[in-house]
């Protein structure tokens, strides 16, 4: 691939379904959430640079687990894989809830919290069952369906300004009278959620022309591109739809297009968003199973996750993961769909930040072991990694006490689990 192809792929991988509920969650803070976008976009670029360098200098497989092993050994690799796998499990429940929100709005279903939960579980199982056909089918469907998000976004960004009301936007700046610090931090987790997946960008480096030059360009370019689309789309809609209506909506982009054109167009957009969201869920369900399977191969996870059927699908792993997700959906039932979505997003962000920190902390070791990195480049990369780590810690601190406590318990439990298997890696036999 050339640098332009990789840049586009990087941006699309990040976008997926991450944006379709963002207008609702950001409207609950107000248009001052644009400040959070600026901070998160800068933080995401720092992380993207760090992962681009890690992808270039690593000689280990296993993604972030392989990166973490450089400085933190097998314990770090296990903890990175463990928390990343769990963050994806949680994130996919949030994606399924997004799809359910649009489904209920499209078909006018007045569902109570339990019914929403049961619909979410049904969507998760449907996505898992469709994955039984193998990676090829999953990949083709996911590549096609992502345009269900990109096309409406392009229309909003290009044409939405004709319906944009500056007074409406300004009046929604700070509807809850938050302080500057509180308002800035309130949207950090949800904006970082939109960028999750940037760590996968360096995975294609073996198929890229001149990777040491083009991978960093593509990763940063893709992150900047996705950030621009996010910022433009989520801010223009807040000048089209009244803040209170947007904050209560379970299908914000359908509501926006109904305001711009008519309810029929709004319903068509909701249908496109559902298709895109489900396609993203389909791909991520398979990805989770692959993360668990590769971790099982390394000896980190139970061997049952490494079992595959004839077409290479880790069927048993997919079933176990979906059972866990079903329990998670039931345990996170909230009075509103938006509240349940926010709880899961915050927890997914906290658990996903653990491998981010471990990976950034390993960049210095990677460069030293490579032996061919100039001192000037090392200092630059180390400085960026430190800043990326600081931003990641800040994002964790803004996720709320519940998410931080639960994320900490998950992390500590991961150390306990590793203690029971460390003999496989750490004990030397004579």
XYZ file of C-alpha atoms in Angstrom:
430
model
C 0.000 0.000 0.000
C 0.961 3.562 -0.566
C 0.833 6.199 2.147
C -2.572 7.548 0.998
C -4.233 4.109 1.114
C -2.896 3.422 4.599
C -4.019 6.861 5.796
C -7.597 6.229 4.618
C -7.659 2.744 6.176
C -6.384 4.160 9.473
C -9.135 6.795 9.593
C -11.895 4.308 8.688
C -10.702 1.784 11.286
C -11.040 4.424 13.998
C -14.408 5.720 12.909
C -16.431 2.521 12.586
C -19.408 2.962 14.886
C -17.690 5.262 17.385
C -19.411 8.422 16.231
C -23.087 7.529 15.917
C -24.012 8.225 19.567
C -21.484 11.015 20.118
C -23.834 13.983 19.431
C -26.185 12.818 22.213
C -23.424 12.368 24.782
C -21.670 15.606 23.865
C -24.950 17.555 23.961
C -25.267 16.571 27.616
C -22.172 18.704 28.250
C -22.916 21.421 25.698
C -21.058 22.924 22.775
C -18.109 23.623 25.081
C -17.292 19.942 24.412
C -15.313 21.262 21.436
C -12.582 22.015 23.992
C -12.437 18.322 24.876
C -12.126 17.510 21.171
C -9.065 19.723 20.878
C -7.387 18.078 23.895
C -8.293 14.547 22.789
C -7.216 15.148 19.200
C -3.791 16.266 20.431
C -3.605 13.296 22.832
C -4.655 10.886 20.084
C -1.946 12.250 17.786
C 0.668 11.717 20.503
C -0.525 8.132 20.989
C -0.643 7.587 17.233
C 2.970 8.743 16.899
C 4.016 6.441 19.728
C 2.291 3.421 18.178
C 3.724 4.223 14.757
C 7.238 4.131 16.224
C 6.481 0.988 18.217
C 5.268 -0.723 15.055
C 8.501 0.168 13.303
C 10.956 -0.875 16.026
C 9.278 -3.962 17.490
C 10.537 -7.407 16.602
C 7.830 -9.183 18.589
C 4.362 -10.234 17.462
C 1.183 -9.797 19.458
C 0.454 -6.088 19.022
C 0.375 -4.108 22.267
C 1.190 -7.248 24.254
C 4.385 -7.591 22.237
C 5.215 -3.919 22.734
C 4.648 -4.127 26.494
C 6.940 -7.152 26.832
C 10.001 -5.057 26.006
C 9.952 -3.166 29.306
C 7.578 -5.164 31.475
C 8.323 -8.750 30.494
C 5.736 -11.491 30.221
C 3.748 -9.993 33.107
C 3.319 -6.759 31.164
C 2.458 -8.607 27.965
C -0.199 -10.638 29.789
C -1.692 -7.587 31.518
C -1.779 -5.685 28.218
C -3.559 -8.520 26.403
C -5.898 -9.144 29.341
C -7.070 -5.535 29.753
C -7.216 -4.907 25.989
C -9.309 -8.026 25.440
C -11.711 -7.020 28.201
C -11.944 -3.453 26.913
C -13.034 -4.789 23.519
C -15.584 -7.078 25.150
C -17.049 -4.048 26.956
C -16.811 -1.743 23.929
C -18.783 -4.148 21.768
C -21.666 -4.117 24.222
C -21.667 -0.317 23.860
C -21.653 -0.655 20.062
C -24.604 -3.055 20.249
C -26.464 -0.555 22.455
C -25.850 2.114 19.790
C -27.437 -0.137 17.164
C -30.407 -0.837 19.439
C -30.889 2.909 20.033
C -31.222 3.542 16.311
C -33.405 0.443 15.823
C -35.918 1.479 18.471
C -36.066 5.000 17.060
C -36.469 3.817 13.459
C -39.327 1.441 14.226
C -40.904 3.567 16.952
C -40.368 0.948 19.662
C -41.014 2.230 23.183
C -38.765 -0.159 25.089
C -38.083 -0.199 28.812
C -34.516 -0.731 30.147
C -34.921 -4.529 30.387
C -36.267 -4.772 26.827
C -33.385 -2.619 25.558
C -30.980 -4.953 27.347
C -32.574 -8.046 25.796
C -32.470 -6.452 22.326
C -28.779 -5.634 22.891
C -28.072 -9.268 23.788
C -29.959 -10.433 20.686
C -27.868 -8.106 18.463
C -24.636 -9.397 20.049
C -25.608 -13.021 19.424
C -26.667 -12.309 15.838
C -23.281 -10.711 15.126
C -21.503 -13.674 16.731
C -23.481 -16.288 14.793
C -22.796 -14.519 11.492
C -19.078 -14.723 12.321
C -19.220 -18.505 12.224
C -18.798 -18.237 8.444
C -15.169 -17.180 8.782
C -12.920 -14.139 8.493
C -13.385 -13.586 4.749
C -17.139 -13.024 4.967
C -16.759 -10.872 8.079
C -14.109 -8.700 6.410
C -16.161 -8.166 3.251
C -19.278 -7.166 5.195
C -17.410 -4.802 7.529
C -15.577 -3.065 4.673
C -18.858 -2.422 2.854
C -21.005 -1.337 5.806
C -18.623 1.344 7.136
C -19.835 3.631 4.342
C -23.206 3.764 6.098
C -21.532 6.123 8.575
C -19.133 7.933 6.265
C -21.754 8.983 3.684
C -24.110 10.707 6.188
C -21.125 12.353 7.887
C -19.959 13.772 4.574
C -23.440 15.201 3.908
C -23.621 16.780 7.372
C -20.150 18.317 7.098
C -20.693 19.713 3.576
C -24.390 20.659 3.583
C -25.198 20.953 7.301
C -23.898 24.533 7.433
C -26.943 25.695 5.429
C -29.091 24.765 8.463
C -26.545 25.841 11.076
C -27.835 28.448 13.550
C -25.003 30.289 15.365
C -27.408 31.514 18.071
C -28.588 27.940 18.753
C -24.963 26.790 18.991
C -23.947 29.633 21.314
C -26.955 29.146 23.602
C -25.920 25.512 24.155
C -22.347 26.373 25.192
C -22.699 25.398 28.858
C -26.323 24.423 29.645
C -25.434 22.884 33.026
C -23.190 25.769 34.149
C -20.104 23.616 34.599
C -16.772 25.118 35.544
C -14.115 25.315 32.829
C -12.144 22.389 34.299
C -15.253 20.237 34.801
C -16.592 21.038 31.340
C -13.254 20.245 29.718
C -12.937 16.897 31.468
C -16.549 15.794 31.162
C -16.257 14.869 27.481
C -12.708 13.502 27.490
C -13.667 9.790 27.856
C -16.351 9.897 25.161
C -14.070 11.737 22.725
C -11.208 9.311 23.387
C -13.688 6.471 22.789
C -14.057 7.753 19.225
C -10.316 7.327 18.633
C -9.973 3.834 20.101
C -8.479 1.612 17.424
C -5.668 3.971 16.432
C -3.282 1.404 17.938
C -4.122 -1.014 15.115
C -2.808 1.311 12.419
C 0.786 0.025 12.484
C -0.399 -3.562 11.961
C -0.287 -3.098 8.170
C 3.339 -1.973 8.062
C 4.518 -5.172 6.350
C 2.380 -4.226 3.317
C 3.430 -0.593 3.077
C 5.987 1.036 0.834
C 8.884 2.516 2.827
C 7.230 1.829 6.221
C 9.724 3.784 8.363
C 8.672 6.941 6.543
C 5.081 6.227 5.516
C 3.672 4.499 8.619
C 4.127 7.539 10.924
C 2.730 9.825 8.198
C -0.303 7.597 7.661
C -0.996 7.068 11.361
C -0.836 10.781 12.132
C -2.685 11.667 8.924
C -5.438 9.155 9.639
C -5.815 10.377 13.216
C -5.918 14.027 12.125
C -8.408 13.179 9.356
C -10.722 11.293 11.710
C -10.398 14.095 14.272
C -11.407 16.758 11.743
C -14.455 14.722 10.688
C -15.454 14.123 14.305
C -15.094 17.771 15.325
C -16.899 19.178 12.292
C -19.771 16.670 12.363
C -20.491 16.766 16.095
C -20.328 20.561 16.247
C -22.396 21.382 13.176
C -25.262 19.181 14.418
C -25.336 21.118 17.704
C -26.180 24.210 15.668
C -28.997 22.434 13.829
C -30.917 20.636 16.598
C -31.845 22.188 19.973
C -29.546 20.955 22.722
C -32.300 19.422 24.846
C -33.665 17.380 21.924
C -30.199 16.192 20.943
C -29.297 15.216 24.519
C -32.400 13.005 24.807
C -32.146 11.353 21.387
C -31.250 7.678 20.959
C -30.587 8.217 17.227
C -29.010 11.692 16.956
C -28.030 11.612 13.285
C -31.510 10.469 12.280
C -32.873 13.453 14.220
C -30.411 15.796 12.487
C -31.390 14.655 8.993
C -35.095 14.903 9.888
C -34.435 18.551 10.811
C -32.398 19.183 7.665
C -34.744 17.478 5.209
C -37.725 15.448 6.405
C -38.515 12.428 8.621
C -38.247 10.022 5.680
C -34.641 11.059 4.989
C -34.019 10.806 8.730
C -35.297 7.219 8.696
C -33.075 6.342 5.722
C -30.037 7.706 7.572
C -30.999 5.733 10.679
C -31.151 2.600 8.517
C -27.685 3.321 7.102
C -26.305 3.917 10.589
C -27.782 0.632 11.836
C -26.172 -1.256 8.957
C -22.823 0.442 9.577
C -22.981 -0.081 13.322
C -23.845 -3.748 12.926
C -21.076 -4.217 10.360
C -18.593 -2.687 12.775
C -19.888 -4.931 15.560
C -19.527 -7.943 13.271
C -15.871 -7.171 12.596
C -15.022 -6.349 16.201
C -16.671 -9.533 17.525
C -14.346 -11.549 15.307
C -11.383 -9.353 16.292
C -12.021 -10.000 20.000
C -12.055 -13.748 19.395
C -8.752 -13.424 17.516
C -7.214 -11.398 20.368
C -8.242 -14.127 22.813
C -7.014 -16.847 20.436
C -3.566 -15.267 19.957
C -3.315 -14.769 23.729
C -4.179 -18.445 24.238
C -1.412 -19.375 21.790
C 1.035 -17.390 23.895
C -0.146 -19.272 26.977
C -1.852 -16.272 28.590
C -5.476 -17.338 28.179
C -7.114 -20.805 28.532
C -6.409 -23.149 25.609
C -10.101 -23.403 24.793
C -9.898 -19.976 23.130
C -7.357 -21.409 20.669
C -9.722 -24.053 19.318
C -10.974 -23.402 15.775
C -13.383 -25.095 13.383
C -12.636 -26.077 9.789
C -12.752 -22.558 8.336
C -10.408 -21.221 11.037
C -13.128 -19.569 13.136
C -12.548 -19.706 16.924
C -16.200 -20.695 17.420
C -15.994 -21.750 21.077
C -14.148 -18.544 21.931
C -16.824 -16.439 20.209
C -19.581 -18.222 22.146
C -17.815 -17.765 25.522
C -17.135 -14.089 24.804
C -20.765 -13.468 23.829
C -21.977 -15.120 27.040
C -19.718 -12.750 29.016
C -21.087 -9.793 27.033
C -24.668 -10.893 27.731
C -23.964 -10.927 31.467
C -22.277 -7.519 31.176
C -25.302 -6.079 29.348
C -27.608 -7.347 32.089
C -25.396 -6.029 34.886
C -25.162 -2.522 33.385
C -28.896 -1.897 32.901
C -29.664 1.804 33.427
C -32.822 3.940 33.323
C -31.836 5.302 29.907
C -29.989 3.901 26.930
C -27.617 6.875 26.923
C -26.709 6.301 30.584
C -25.939 2.621 29.978
C -23.872 3.553 26.912
C -21.862 6.093 28.947
C -21.140 3.614 31.758
C -19.785 1.061 29.304
C -17.790 3.602 27.285
C -16.066 4.967 30.406
C -15.154 1.458 31.565
C -13.918 0.500 28.086
C -11.730 3.622 27.959
C -10.171 2.948 31.382
C -9.319 -0.685 30.605
C -8.042 0.233 27.138
C -5.718 2.849 28.634
C -3.739 0.197 30.549
C -2.074 -1.284 27.416
C -1.640 2.267 26.085
C 0.447 3.144 29.147
C 2.446 -0.085 29.001
C 3.152 0.382 25.284
C 4.266 4.006 25.669
C 6.507 2.932 28.563
C 8.267 0.409 26.318
C 9.261 2.673 23.437
C 12.601 3.666 24.952
C 13.617 0.013 25.397
C 12.537 -0.855 21.834
C 14.703 1.902 20.384
C 17.750 0.913 22.424
C 17.447 -2.719 21.381
C 17.041 -1.706 17.734
C 20.452 -0.056 17.835
C 19.925 2.006 14.680
C 17.920 4.919 16.049
C 19.729 8.241 16.251
C 19.990 9.914 19.650
C 17.957 12.870 18.381
C 15.135 10.584 17.188
C 15.205 8.669 20.460
C 14.805 11.836 22.492
C 11.894 12.979 20.314
C 10.105 9.625 20.545
C 10.689 9.367 24.303
C 9.327 12.881 24.825
C 6.213 12.104 22.769
C 5.704 8.826 24.666
C 5.847 10.642 28.020
C 3.309 13.248 26.868
C 1.066 10.491 25.481
C 1.273 8.725 28.844
C 0.346 11.922 30.701
C -2.670 12.427 28.426
C -3.739 8.798 28.959
C -3.597 9.230 32.738
C -5.647 12.408 32.420
C -8.261 10.551 30.347
C -8.488 7.868 33.048
C -8.935 10.509 35.749
C -11.936 11.970 33.910
C -13.764 8.663 33.398
C -15.585 8.851 36.721
C -15.045 7.068 40.017
C -17.134 4.007 39.092
C -15.179 3.322 35.908
C -11.839 3.968 37.632
C -12.656 1.639 40.537
C -13.947 -1.149 38.287
C -11.025 -0.697 35.877
C -8.574 -0.883 38.788
C -10.208 -4.049 40.107
C -9.953 -5.617 36.643
C -6.265 -4.671 36.441
C -5.449 -5.992 39.930
C -7.348 -9.181 39.161
C -5.211 -9.526 36.028
C -2.052 -9.468 38.154
C -3.566 -12.169 40.372
C -4.354 -14.331 37.342
C -0.831 -13.913 36.036
C 0.521 -15.024 39.386
C -1.140 -18.409 38.859
C 0.441 -18.880 35.443
C 3.760 -17.077 35.790
C 5.585 -20.344 36.440
C 5.157 -21.123 32.739
C 7.329 -18.156 31.816
C 9.367 -17.162 34.865
C 10.532 -20.425 36.474
C 13.705 -21.861 35.067
C 14.113 -25.622 35.146
C 17.507 -27.198 35.612
